[in-house]
Structure formats: structure tokens, C-alpha cells
mmCIF file of C-alpha atoms in Angstrom:
data_model
loop_
_atom_site.group_PDB
_atom_site.id
_atom_site.type_symbol
_atom_site.label_atom_id
_atom_site.label_comp_id
_atom_site.label_asym_id
_atom_site.label_seq_id
_atom_site.Cartn_x
_atom_site.Cartn_y
_atom_site.Cartn_z
ATOM 1 C CA UNK A 1 -91.908 79.795 22.913
ATOM 2 C CA UNK A 2 -94.371 79.477 24.947
ATOM 3 C CA UNK A 3 -96.866 81.933 26.165
ATOM 4 C CA UNK A 4 -96.166 83.370 29.434
ATOM 5 C CA UNK A 5 -98.663 84.321 32.236
ATOM 6 C CA UNK A 6 -98.955 88.251 31.581
ATOM 7 C CA UNK A 7 -100.320 89.784 34.842
ATOM 8 C CA UNK A 8 -99.989 93.336 33.179
ATOM 9 C CA UNK A 9 -101.901 96.520 34.543
ATOM 10 C CA UNK A 10 -102.626 97.335 30.399
ATOM 11 C CA UNK A 11 -102.512 96.779 27.703
ATOM 12 C CA UNK A 12 -103.540 93.369 29.606
ATOM 13 C CA UNK A 13 -103.896 89.637 29.040
ATOM 14 C CA UNK A 14 -106.260 88.898 26.219
ATOM 15 C CA UNK A 15 -108.270 85.328 26.002
ATOM 16 C CA UNK A 16 -106.505 82.722 23.921
ATOM 17 C CA UNK A 17 -109.709 81.579 22.049
ATOM 18 C CA UNK A 18 -109.940 85.541 20.935
ATOM 19 C CA UNK A 19 -106.380 85.712 19.613
ATOM 20 C CA UNK A 20 -106.848 82.246 18.056
ATOM 21 C CA UNK A 21 -109.908 83.691 16.276
ATOM 22 C CA UNK A 22 -108.334 86.765 15.259
ATOM 23 C CA UNK A 23 -105.221 84.831 13.986
ATOM 24 C CA UNK A 24 -107.472 82.291 11.885
ATOM 25 C CA UNK A 25 -109.151 85.209 9.923
ATOM 26 C CA UNK A 26 -106.714 87.973 10.062
ATOM 27 C CA UNK A 27 -106.098 87.300 6.496
ATOM 28 C CA UNK A 28 -109.749 86.640 5.086
ATOM 29 C CA UNK A 29 -112.405 87.848 7.400
ATOM 30 C CA UNK A 30 -115.729 86.136 6.648
ATOM 31 C CA UNK A 31 -114.880 85.029 2.963
ATOM 32 C CA UNK A 32 -114.337 88.857 2.337
ATOM 33 C CA UNK A 33 -110.802 88.037 0.833
ATOM 34 C CA UNK A 34 -109.246 90.843 3.126
ATOM 35 C CA UNK A 35 -108.387 91.311 6.626
ATOM 36 C CA UNK A 36 -111.027 93.191 9.500
ATOM 37 C CA UNK A 37 -108.129 96.188 9.530
ATOM 38 C CA UNK A 38 -108.699 96.439 5.510
ATOM 39 C CA UNK A 39 -112.759 96.648 5.884
ATOM 40 C CA UNK A 40 -114.433 100.451 5.616
ATOM 41 C CA UNK A 41 -116.317 101.126 8.641
ATOM 42 C CA UNK A 42 -118.886 101.912 6.290
ATOM 43 C CA UNK A 43 -118.814 98.690 4.892
ATOM 44 C CA UNK A 44 -122.003 96.084 5.697
ATOM 45 C CA UNK A 45 -119.570 93.663 7.373
ATOM 46 C CA UNK A 46 -118.363 95.763 9.354
ATOM 47 C CA UNK A 47 -121.894 97.470 10.399
ATOM 48 C CA UNK A 48 -122.741 93.703 11.710
ATOM 49 C CA UNK A 49 -119.440 93.416 13.888
ATOM 50 C CA UNK A 50 -120.464 96.879 15.369
ATOM 51 C CA UNK A 51 -123.725 96.031 15.519
ATOM 52 C CA UNK A 52 -123.262 92.426 17.485
ATOM 53 C CA UNK A 53 -120.488 94.207 19.500
ATOM 54 C CA UNK A 54 -123.086 96.747 21.026
ATOM 55 C CA UNK A 55 -125.740 94.325 20.952
ATOM 56 C CA UNK A 56 -123.531 91.829 23.467
ATOM 57 C CA UNK A 57 -122.666 94.646 25.223
ATOM 58 C CA UNK A 58 -126.456 95.949 26.241
ATOM 59 C CA UNK A 59 -127.020 91.944 27.004
ATOM 60 C CA UNK A 60 -124.091 91.074 29.373
ATOM 61 C CA UNK A 61 -124.383 94.230 31.387
ATOM 62 C CA UNK A 62 -128.232 94.731 30.793
ATOM 63 C CA UNK A 63 -128.323 98.322 29.681
ATOM 64 C CA UNK A 64 -131.852 100.035 29.746
ATOM 65 C CA UNK A 65 -132.893 101.052 26.358
ATOM 66 C CA UNK A 66 -132.693 104.432 27.181
ATOM 67 C CA UNK A 67 -129.064 104.406 27.319
ATOM 68 C CA UNK A 68 -126.799 105.150 24.202
ATOM 69 C CA UNK A 69 -123.584 102.964 23.588
ATOM 70 C CA UNK A 70 -120.561 104.734 21.637
ATOM 71 C CA UNK A 71 -117.189 103.253 20.856
ATOM 72 C CA UNK A 72 -114.234 106.297 20.569
ATOM 73 C CA UNK A 73 -110.824 106.620 20.101
ATOM 74 C CA UNK A 74 -108.769 108.822 22.506
ATOM 75 C CA UNK A 75 -108.405 106.235 25.631
ATOM 76 C CA UNK A 76 -109.839 107.452 28.860
ATOM 77 C CA UNK A 77 -107.827 110.239 28.919
ATOM 78 C CA UNK A 78 -109.578 111.338 25.999
ATOM 79 C CA UNK A 79 -112.762 111.269 28.043
ATOM 80 C CA UNK A 80 -111.422 113.347 30.920
ATOM 81 C CA UNK A 81 -112.017 115.652 28.373
ATOM 82 C CA UNK A 82 -115.386 114.880 26.838
ATOM 83 C CA UNK A 83 -117.281 114.625 29.951
ATOM 84 C CA UNK A 84 -116.762 118.250 31.171
ATOM 85 C CA UNK A 85 -117.357 119.157 27.792
ATOM 86 C CA UNK A 86 -120.406 117.684 27.336
ATOM 87 C CA UNK A 87 -121.939 118.001 31.080
ATOM 88 C CA UNK A 88 -120.320 120.851 32.960
ATOM 89 C CA UNK A 89 -123.037 123.455 31.506
ATOM 90 C CA UNK A 90 -125.736 120.998 32.691
ATOM 91 C CA UNK A 91 -126.386 123.508 35.180
ATOM 92 C CA UNK A 92 -125.808 127.411 35.298
ATOM 93 C CA UNK A 93 -123.005 127.397 36.924
ATOM 94 C CA UNK A 94 -120.341 125.218 35.710
ATOM 95 C CA UNK A 95 -119.118 122.898 38.390
ATOM 96 C CA UNK A 96 -118.546 119.466 38.847
ATOM 97 C CA UNK A 97 -117.833 117.027 42.137
ATOM 98 C CA UNK A 98 -114.958 115.059 41.597
ATOM 99 C CA UNK A 99 -114.735 111.969 44.291
ATOM 100 C CA UNK A 100 -110.458 111.296 43.777
ATOM 101 C CA UNK A 101 -109.022 107.944 44.721
ATOM 102 C CA UNK A 102 -105.597 107.836 42.986
ATOM 103 C CA UNK A 103 -104.159 108.822 40.483
ATOM 104 C CA UNK A 104 -106.502 108.692 37.242
ATOM 105 C CA UNK A 105 -109.505 110.295 39.336
ATOM 106 C CA UNK A 106 -106.675 113.073 39.917
ATOM 107 C CA UNK A 107 -105.998 113.728 36.573
ATOM 108 C CA UNK A 108 -109.201 113.751 35.746
ATOM 109 C CA UNK A 109 -110.326 116.519 38.350
ATOM 110 C CA UNK A 110 -107.014 118.320 36.868
ATOM 111 C CA UNK A 111 -108.661 118.127 33.149
ATOM 112 C CA UNK A 112 -111.990 119.227 34.305
ATOM 113 C CA UNK A 113 -110.933 122.187 35.769
ATOM 114 C CA UNK A 114 -110.163 123.610 32.495
ATOM 115 C CA UNK A 115 -113.911 123.785 31.523
ATOM 116 C CA UNK A 116 -115.477 124.812 35.128
ATOM 117 C CA UNK A 117 -115.025 124.537 38.449
ATOM 118 C CA UNK A 118 -114.103 121.419 40.414
ATOM 119 C CA UNK A 119 -115.176 120.577 43.575
ATOM 120 C CA UNK A 120 -112.979 117.989 45.524
ATOM 121 C CA UNK A 121 -115.548 115.560 47.616
ATOM 122 C CA UNK A 122 -113.185 114.166 49.573
ATOM 123 C CA UNK A 123 -110.809 115.391 52.394
ATOM 124 C CA UNK A 124 -106.952 115.836 51.214
ATOM 125 C CA UNK A 125 -105.694 112.291 51.344
ATOM 126 C CA UNK A 126 -101.653 111.325 52.368
ATOM 127 C CA UNK A 127 -101.612 108.496 50.087
ATOM 128 C CA UNK A 128 -104.084 106.527 48.039
ATOM 129 C CA UNK A 129 -104.753 103.732 50.106
ATOM 130 C CA UNK A 130 -108.010 104.409 51.305
ATOM 131 C CA UNK A 131 -111.621 105.337 50.642
ATOM 132 C CA UNK A 132 -112.401 107.739 53.462
ATOM 133 C CA UNK A 133 -116.259 107.380 55.070
ATOM 134 C CA UNK A 134 -119.174 108.779 53.513
ATOM 135 C CA UNK A 135 -119.901 111.155 56.233
ATOM 136 C CA UNK A 136 -116.313 112.793 55.752
ATOM 137 C CA UNK A 137 -117.301 113.652 52.107
ATOM 138 C CA UNK A 138 -118.548 117.218 50.976
ATOM 139 C CA UNK A 139 -120.877 116.568 48.036
ATOM 140 C CA UNK A 140 -122.374 119.899 46.041
ATOM 141 C CA UNK A 141 -126.287 120.406 45.841
ATOM 142 C CA UNK A 142 -125.817 122.290 42.924
ATOM 143 C CA UNK A 143 -123.146 120.207 40.966
ATOM 144 C CA UNK A 144 -123.771 118.896 37.248
ATOM 145 C CA UNK A 145 -122.300 115.684 37.825
ATOM 146 C CA UNK A 146 -120.442 113.613 40.092
ATOM 147 C CA UNK A 147 -117.458 111.969 39.194
ATOM 148 C CA UNK A 148 -115.592 108.854 40.666
ATOM 149 C CA UNK A 149 -113.351 106.099 39.076
ATOM 150 C CA UNK A 150 -114.525 102.834 40.554
ATOM 151 C CA UNK A 151 -111.470 101.089 40.025
ATOM 152 C CA UNK A 152 -107.661 102.577 40.337
ATOM 153 C CA UNK A 153 -105.103 100.459 38.709
ATOM 154 C CA UNK A 154 -101.993 102.053 40.236
ATOM 155 C CA UNK A 155 -102.699 102.203 43.652
ATOM 156 C CA UNK A 156 -105.446 99.016 43.919
ATOM 157 C CA UNK A 157 -108.331 101.160 45.380
ATOM 158 C CA UNK A 158 -111.704 99.775 44.523
ATOM 159 C CA UNK A 159 -115.271 101.131 45.436
ATOM 160 C CA UNK A 160 -117.295 97.860 46.955
ATOM 161 C CA UNK A 161 -120.192 100.124 46.294
ATOM 162 C CA UNK A 162 -121.935 102.842 43.341
ATOM 163 C CA UNK A 163 -121.504 105.526 45.368
ATOM 164 C CA UNK A 164 -125.216 107.837 45.945
ATOM 165 C CA UNK A 165 -125.103 111.231 44.260
ATOM 166 C CA UNK A 166 -127.991 112.488 45.598
ATOM 167 C CA UNK A 167 -129.938 112.983 42.532
ATOM 168 C CA UNK A 168 -127.358 114.312 40.623
ATOM 169 C CA UNK A 169 -125.962 112.446 37.323
ATOM 170 C CA UNK A 170 -123.387 109.961 38.365
ATOM 171 C CA UNK A 171 -120.290 109.441 35.733
ATOM 172 C CA UNK A 172 -117.959 106.338 36.134
ATOM 173 C CA UNK A 173 -114.614 105.900 35.015
ATOM 174 C CA UNK A 174 -114.831 102.088 34.487
ATOM 175 C CA UNK A 175 -111.890 101.152 32.557
ATOM 176 C CA UNK A 176 -110.047 98.730 34.552
ATOM 177 C CA UNK A 177 -113.150 96.839 36.480
ATOM 178 C CA UNK A 178 -115.976 97.058 33.704
ATOM 179 C CA UNK A 179 -117.474 93.410 33.175
ATOM 180 C CA UNK A 180 -115.921 92.011 36.069
ATOM 181 C CA UNK A 181 -119.404 91.999 38.325
ATOM 182 C CA UNK A 182 -123.069 92.919 37.525
ATOM 183 C CA UNK A 183 -124.080 96.744 38.228
ATOM 184 C CA UNK A 184 -127.504 98.496 37.926
ATOM 185 C CA UNK A 185 -126.485 100.919 34.733
ATOM 186 C CA UNK A 186 -129.548 103.093 35.550
ATOM 187 C CA UNK A 187 -127.699 104.520 38.456
ATOM 188 C CA UNK A 188 -125.165 106.044 35.873
ATOM 189 C CA UNK A 189 -125.503 109.142 33.572
ATOM 190 C CA UNK A 190 -122.397 108.256 31.951
ATOM 191 C CA UNK A 191 -120.032 105.644 32.436
ATOM 192 C CA UNK A 192 -116.517 104.973 29.762
ATOM 193 C CA UNK A 193 -113.616 102.979 29.879
ATOM 194 C CA UNK A 194 -110.697 101.890 27.568
ATOM 195 C CA UNK A 195 -110.893 98.371 26.169
ATOM 196 C CA UNK A 196 -107.155 97.808 27.155
ATOM 197 C CA UNK A 197 -107.486 95.841 30.590
ATOM 198 C CA UNK A 198 -110.879 93.982 30.649
ATOM 199 C CA UNK A 199 -112.520 94.209 26.979
ATOM 200 C CA UNK A 200 -110.291 94.559 24.307
ATOM 201 C CA UNK A 201 -107.143 96.007 23.417
ATOM 202 C CA UNK A 202 -105.719 99.339 23.289
ATOM 203 C CA UNK A 203 -107.144 101.880 20.776
ATOM 204 C CA UNK A 204 -111.287 101.820 21.502
ATOM 205 C CA UNK A 205 -112.861 103.308 24.385
ATOM 206 C CA UNK A 206 -116.660 102.666 25.664
ATOM 207 C CA UNK A 207 -118.597 105.010 26.121
ATOM 208 C CA UNK A 208 -122.542 104.495 27.325
ATOM 209 C CA UNK A 209 -125.152 107.517 28.187
ATOM 210 C CA UNK A 210 -128.283 108.330 29.089
ATOM 211 C CA UNK A 211 -130.268 109.836 26.266
ATOM 212 C CA UNK A 212 -131.571 112.851 28.028
ATOM 213 C CA UNK A 213 -127.643 114.062 28.953
ATOM 214 C CA UNK A 214 -126.946 114.219 25.028
ATOM 215 C CA UNK A 215 -126.926 117.999 23.650
ATOM 216 C CA UNK A 216 -125.546 119.545 26.109
ATOM 217 C CA UNK A 217 -122.089 119.680 25.214
ATOM 218 C CA UNK A 218 -120.468 123.513 25.577
ATOM 219 C CA UNK A 219 -119.731 125.296 22.007
ATOM 220 C CA UNK A 220 -115.976 124.816 22.197
ATOM 221 C CA UNK A 221 -116.247 120.943 22.568
ATOM 222 C CA UNK A 222 -114.511 119.281 19.544
ATOM 223 C CA UNK A 223 -117.141 117.352 17.342
ATOM 224 C CA UNK A 224 -114.992 113.847 17.593
ATOM 225 C CA UNK A 225 -115.845 114.537 21.554
ATOM 226 C CA UNK A 226 -119.836 115.473 21.178
ATOM 227 C CA UNK A 227 -121.512 112.879 22.665
ATOM 228 C CA UNK A 228 -124.460 113.668 20.827
ATOM 229 C CA UNK A 229 -123.080 113.567 17.432
ATOM 230 C CA UNK A 230 -120.967 110.205 18.103
ATOM 231 C CA UNK A 231 -124.226 108.493 18.573
ATOM 232 C CA UNK A 232 -126.039 110.687 15.873
ATOM 233 C CA UNK A 233 -123.595 108.280 13.540
ATOM 234 C CA UNK A 234 -123.592 105.183 15.561
ATOM 235 C CA UNK A 235 -120.085 105.748 16.573
ATOM 236 C CA UNK A 236 -118.747 106.510 12.568
ATOM 237 C CA UNK A 237 -118.452 110.084 11.932
ATOM 238 C CA UNK A 238 -115.262 109.462 11.455
ATOM 239 C CA UNK A 239 -113.006 106.110 10.555
ATOM 240 C CA UNK A 240 -113.879 103.784 13.407
ATOM 241 C CA UNK A 241 -110.771 102.225 15.333
ATOM 242 C CA UNK A 242 -112.255 98.973 13.427
ATOM 243 C CA UNK A 243 -110.143 96.273 14.390
ATOM 244 C CA UNK A 244 -109.878 97.266 18.024
ATOM 245 C CA UNK A 245 -114.256 97.564 17.808
ATOM 246 C CA UNK A 246 -113.570 93.616 16.425
ATOM 247 C CA UNK A 247 -111.086 92.540 18.871
ATOM 248 C CA UNK A 248 -113.788 93.963 21.714
ATOM 249 C CA UNK A 249 -116.708 92.365 20.187
ATOM 250 C CA UNK A 250 -114.296 88.810 20.070
ATOM 251 C CA UNK A 251 -113.984 89.371 23.876
ATOM 252 C CA UNK A 252 -117.808 90.356 24.788
ATOM 253 C CA UNK A 253 -119.160 86.843 22.635
ATOM 254 C CA UNK A 254 -116.004 85.113 24.768
ATOM 255 C CA UNK A 255 -117.566 86.385 28.342
ATOM 256 C CA UNK A 256 -121.218 85.169 27.273
ATOM 257 C CA UNK A 257 -119.624 81.566 26.084
ATOM 258 C CA UNK A 258 -117.941 81.425 29.304
ATOM 259 C CA UNK A 259 -121.435 82.300 31.537
ATOM 260 C CA UNK A 260 -121.402 86.094 31.228
ATOM 261 C CA UNK A 261 -120.561 88.597 33.883
ATOM 262 C CA UNK A 262 -121.390 86.941 36.672
ATOM 263 C CA UNK A 263 -118.948 84.067 36.192
ATOM 264 C CA UNK A 264 -116.527 86.642 35.598
ATOM 265 C CA UNK A 265 -117.465 87.679 39.051
ATOM 266 C CA UNK A 266 -117.379 84.665 41.046
ATOM 267 C CA UNK A 267 -113.665 83.986 39.060
ATOM 268 C CA UNK A 268 -112.820 87.427 40.350
ATOM 269 C CA UNK A 269 -113.501 86.857 43.734
ATOM 270 C CA UNK A 270 -111.123 83.370 43.511
ATOM 271 C CA UNK A 271 -108.160 84.679 42.410
ATOM 272 C CA UNK A 272 -108.143 87.894 44.430
ATOM 273 C CA UNK A 273 -108.906 86.312 47.721
ATOM 274 C CA UNK A 274 -106.483 83.431 47.130
ATOM 275 C CA UNK A 275 -103.657 86.524 46.497
ATOM 276 C CA UNK A 276 -104.735 88.143 49.194
ATOM 277 C CA UNK A 277 -104.698 85.071 51.794
ATOM 278 C CA UNK A 278 -101.400 84.773 50.722
ATOM 279 C CA UNK A 279 -100.457 88.078 52.169
ATOM 280 C CA UNK A 280 -102.404 88.211 54.845
ATOM 281 C CA UNK A 281 -101.096 84.847 56.198
ATOM 282 C CA UNK A 282 -97.355 86.041 55.821
ATOM 283 C CA UNK A 283 -97.109 87.682 58.919
ATOM 284 C CA UNK A 284 -95.753 91.041 57.276
ATOM 285 C CA UNK A 285 -93.539 89.228 54.366
ATOM 286 C CA UNK A 286 -96.431 90.433 52.128
ATOM 287 C CA UNK A 287 -97.534 93.893 52.946
ATOM 288 C CA UNK A 288 -101.011 94.974 51.477
ATOM 289 C CA UNK A 289 -101.363 98.772 50.680
ATOM 290 C CA UNK A 290 -104.871 99.363 50.874
ATOM 291 C CA UNK A 291 -107.451 99.066 53.491
ATOM 292 C CA UNK A 292 -108.857 95.560 53.246
ATOM 293 C CA UNK A 293 -112.498 97.714 52.803
ATOM 294 C CA UNK A 294 -111.156 99.040 49.312
ATOM 295 C CA UNK A 295 -109.106 97.102 48.038
ATOM 296 C CA UNK A 296 -109.176 96.082 44.467
ATOM 297 C CA UNK A 297 -110.373 92.431 43.207
ATOM 298 C CA UNK A 298 -108.620 93.852 39.926
ATOM 299 C CA UNK A 299 -105.130 95.401 40.893
ATOM 300 C CA UNK A 300 -103.549 93.577 44.004
ATOM 301 C CA UNK A 301 -100.872 96.049 44.755
ATOM 302 C CA UNK A 302 -97.980 94.691 47.630
ATOM 303 C CA UNK A 303 -94.851 95.404 49.012
ATOM 304 C CA UNK A 304 -92.024 92.424 50.244
ATOM 305 C CA UNK A 305 -90.153 92.598 53.410
ATOM 306 C CA UNK A 306 -91.841 95.113 55.352
ATOM 307 C CA UNK A 307 -94.613 98.463 54.537
ATOM 308 C CA UNK A 308 -91.768 100.398 52.646
ATOM 309 C CA UNK A 309 -90.725 96.911 50.712
ATOM 310 C CA UNK A 310 -86.864 95.256 50.762
ATOM 311 C CA UNK A 311 -85.715 96.699 47.047
ATOM 312 C CA UNK A 312 -83.659 93.350 47.145
ATOM 313 C CA UNK A 313 -86.147 90.754 47.801
ATOM 314 C CA UNK A 314 -88.415 92.555 45.524
ATOM 315 C CA UNK A 315 -86.137 92.327 42.594
ATOM 316 C CA UNK A 316 -85.653 88.442 43.544
ATOM 317 C CA UNK A 317 -88.941 88.253 43.387
ATOM 318 C CA UNK A 318 -89.064 89.749 40.078
ATOM 319 C CA UNK A 319 -86.301 87.752 38.472
ATOM 320 C CA UNK A 320 -87.746 84.650 39.398
ATOM 321 C CA UNK A 321 -91.297 84.980 38.684
ATOM 322 C CA UNK A 322 -89.749 86.161 35.245
ATOM 323 C CA UNK A 323 -87.813 82.897 34.910
ATOM 324 C CA UNK A 324 -91.319 80.765 35.785
ATOM 325 C CA UNK A 325 -92.936 82.552 32.884
ATOM 326 C CA UNK A 326 -94.855 85.410 34.836
ATOM 327 C CA UNK A 327 -94.343 89.129 33.523
ATOM 328 C CA UNK A 328 -95.420 92.794 34.361
ATOM 329 C CA UNK A 329 -95.074 91.687 37.870
ATOM 330 C CA UNK A 330 -93.296 94.997 38.949
ATOM 331 C CA UNK A 331 -95.395 97.576 40.708
ATOM 332 C CA UNK A 332 -96.275 101.339 38.765
ATOM 333 C CA UNK A 333 -93.230 103.415 38.652
ATOM 334 C CA UNK A 334 -95.015 105.722 41.050
ATOM 335 C CA UNK A 335 -95.085 103.749 43.837
ATOM 336 C CA UNK A 336 -92.886 100.717 43.352
ATOM 337 C CA UNK A 337 -93.176 97.278 44.848
ATOM 338 C CA UNK A 338 -95.382 94.233 43.321
ATOM 339 C CA UNK A 339 -98.308 94.509 41.161
ATOM 340 C CA UNK A 340 -100.355 91.599 40.178
ATOM 341 C CA UNK A 341 -103.251 92.446 37.351
ATOM 342 C CA UNK A 342 -106.195 89.656 37.712
ATOM 343 C CA UNK A 343 -108.460 90.984 34.652
ATOM 344 C CA UNK A 344 -111.115 88.269 33.553
ATOM 345 C CA UNK A 345 -108.888 86.871 30.941
ATOM 346 C CA UNK A 346 -106.535 86.059 33.742
ATOM 347 C CA UNK A 347 -107.461 82.668 34.777
ATOM 348 C CA UNK A 348 -108.170 81.242 38.106
ATOM 349 C CA UNK A 349 -105.141 78.079 37.137
ATOM 350 C CA UNK A 350 -103.142 81.031 36.190
ATOM 351 C CA UNK A 351 -103.307 82.985 39.335
ATOM 352 C CA UNK A 352 -102.710 79.595 41.532
ATOM 353 C CA UNK A 353 -99.497 79.495 39.810
ATOM 354 C CA UNK A 354 -98.422 83.036 41.404
ATOM 355 C CA UNK A 355 -99.832 82.067 44.574
ATOM 356 C CA UNK A 356 -98.167 79.016 44.785
ATOM 357 C CA UNK A 357 -94.975 80.652 44.286
ATOM 358 C CA UNK A 358 -95.369 83.519 47.206
ATOM 359 C CA UNK A 359 -95.822 80.730 49.369
ATOM 360 C CA UNK A 360 -92.982 79.143 48.148
ATOM 361 C CA UNK A 361 -90.894 82.501 47.832
ATOM 362 C CA UNK A 362 -92.182 83.121 51.969
ATOM 363 C CA UNK A 363 -90.972 80.141 53.043
ATOM 364 C CA UNK A 364 -87.327 80.724 51.471
ATOM 365 C CA UNK A 365 -86.730 84.298 52.558
ATOM 366 C CA UNK A 366 -88.896 84.616 55.514
ATOM 367 C CA UNK A 367 -85.839 84.481 57.932
ATOM 368 C CA UNK A 368 -83.919 86.965 55.710
ATOM 369 C CA UNK A 369 -86.648 89.739 55.906
ATOM 370 C CA UNK A 370 -86.657 88.912 59.454
ATOM 371 C CA UNK A 371 -83.059 89.250 59.799
ATOM 372 C CA UNK A 372 -82.886 92.815 58.020
ATOM 373 C CA UNK A 373 -86.222 94.012 59.967
#
């Protein structure tokens, strides 16, 4: 069976070259006679793997020397706990600012409330379809850190710029758009990202932390979540997710070979603009659900047949795309509709297969939507 085009929001599509390399090395990695899955995390062979991954990551993101890199288990959700446990007590009053723009930042804020006071920076939103102007934000001058999610996969809200935390350490969940465009690491205190969207397979989470923020963990912080302990042990305090780090390393090398983060940004712009262009030119047949100033380049949610969607049309759309070898286009269960995830591994050509189908589907069914409307 031929491979299909995978528009999944995560675990997401991996580059074909990465999969082919992993397949080739599955039974015998680097003439060791065993799989990477069987390598000791203390072995010299795995040390080379994890060191190469960090080196490539530092090069791709231009990470300053005063930042440490950690590879951890637990996903982004694990970091919802790790961040407050390590940073909430940076100031005498355990308090943090959370910029809530979607499901994932909301879950992070709820988790942080177990360890201190949480100030929700934005006015209450009726729905996660926009980022209010900074004039409406309510930042705390005495917060230990300011937290936000740069791209919300479920609702498709993405920050185009890095928020200004007024000198307070900035923490960012970049799980779904890291490596998709250049950014200044030095503007952040902590960056974390689950690998399963733009960097690799599920099971490993990247953490980048400024070294002056280490050693501030609460006494009750579990050792496996303590950033200082993990940095001091090169992510190997306990058995690391060795195979997942190996795949992550292959993806980082692939990004370098493709032209780096700058090339990923160029591709991302082309893919997302092509999809949004069809939506905007459909006279309301396709309805984008996010305000244009903050719509995501990674996850494009939309409804078919009007703002609330026509379930029969959306069902037909999903059935027909599936027959044409396009999968995982159904919107998240909490919001419905359609969602196309356009991560780095999805090629421009594959995105245009969807674009062409959307144009054809519009021509075939626009009259039906008009009659029902």
C-alpha cells in the first residue's frame, strides 16, 4: 500500500528520509549488531546520538551558550507541572502570569494553580479565536514568570510575535511550531516542546532553559522534573527515551539538510497561505474560525457550509479526502469541523493536493450550501 498524506495534529507525519534511515538501521545501528532500542543509555554510541542531537539543535536555533538543553519524558503535559515546580518560587510570592489562548495554555494554568497563584493575563474569552490586543492584557509586576503557548493546535491560534514580559522570565510551550521559523532564544527563560509534531515521534520532550533559572525548584519537586538535576546528568539521571531521541536527531539532521529553519519558515508560509487563500476565496463556503492576525501556520481549522458548519458536507469532505489518500483532517472532537496540520514534514506538493481538492469540492458543492443556507 502506498503511503498516504498525513495531516494529523500529532503524532504527526515524519520525513520519509528519516523513516527510511530508521528502517535501515533498525536491526543493526552503526555496526553495533543491535538496534538503537537496545543500546544502553550509558553507552558511548548513545552518547554520540544525544550529543549530536543537542549540537544540531543549538546550531539550528542559534541557542546561546548560557542556555542548557534537556531531553525528557512526560510530554508537554509533564512540563505543565515542571515549570511551576521549578520557577514558581523565583520570587517570594509564588505567583505566575498565564496568557491563555487555547486548550493547552488553559490546562497549563490549571495545573500551575496547584503550586501557586495564577494570574490569567487576558480578559475572559468567549471562544479561543483571537489574541486580544496587548492594551487589554493585565501583567503582574511581581510574577515569577510569564507563560504562553506560541501555537494552539486545537483552535489554531498562533502568536506572530514574542510577547514582552517586561523583564520577567518568559516561558513558552512551542510544541507545535518549534523549528518552523527563526526566533531569538535569548528572549526566553524556558522553552519546551513535545517532539511529536515538528521534531520527531511521541515520547521525548525538549526543554531549553537559561542557566540562571536552575536550582530554584520547590522542595517537593520530584527529582525527575528538577531541571538542575537533569542538566547535571545530561538528561540521563534515569533511563532516557533513547529511540525517541535518536529519531529526533534524525529529524534535526533532515531540517539542516533541507536548508535549516529559514527554509522551513519559507515552506510553512507557502503551505498555509495556499490553504487560507482557498478559504478566503470561497465566498463563505469554507469558513476560517480564527481571526486573521493570529491564525496558525501549523494548524488550519475551518468549517464547511457556514460558520457553524454543515455536518453532511463536512462528513462528505472527510470521506472523499480519505478515498484520495488524505487522512486525519477531522477537527478536534471539542470543536468539530476540519483541521489541516501543515508541519515541516508535510511537503508543499502534499499541501497542494489538499488545496486542489478543496477547490474542486467547492465547485461541486457550493450550490448545495447556498440552498441550505
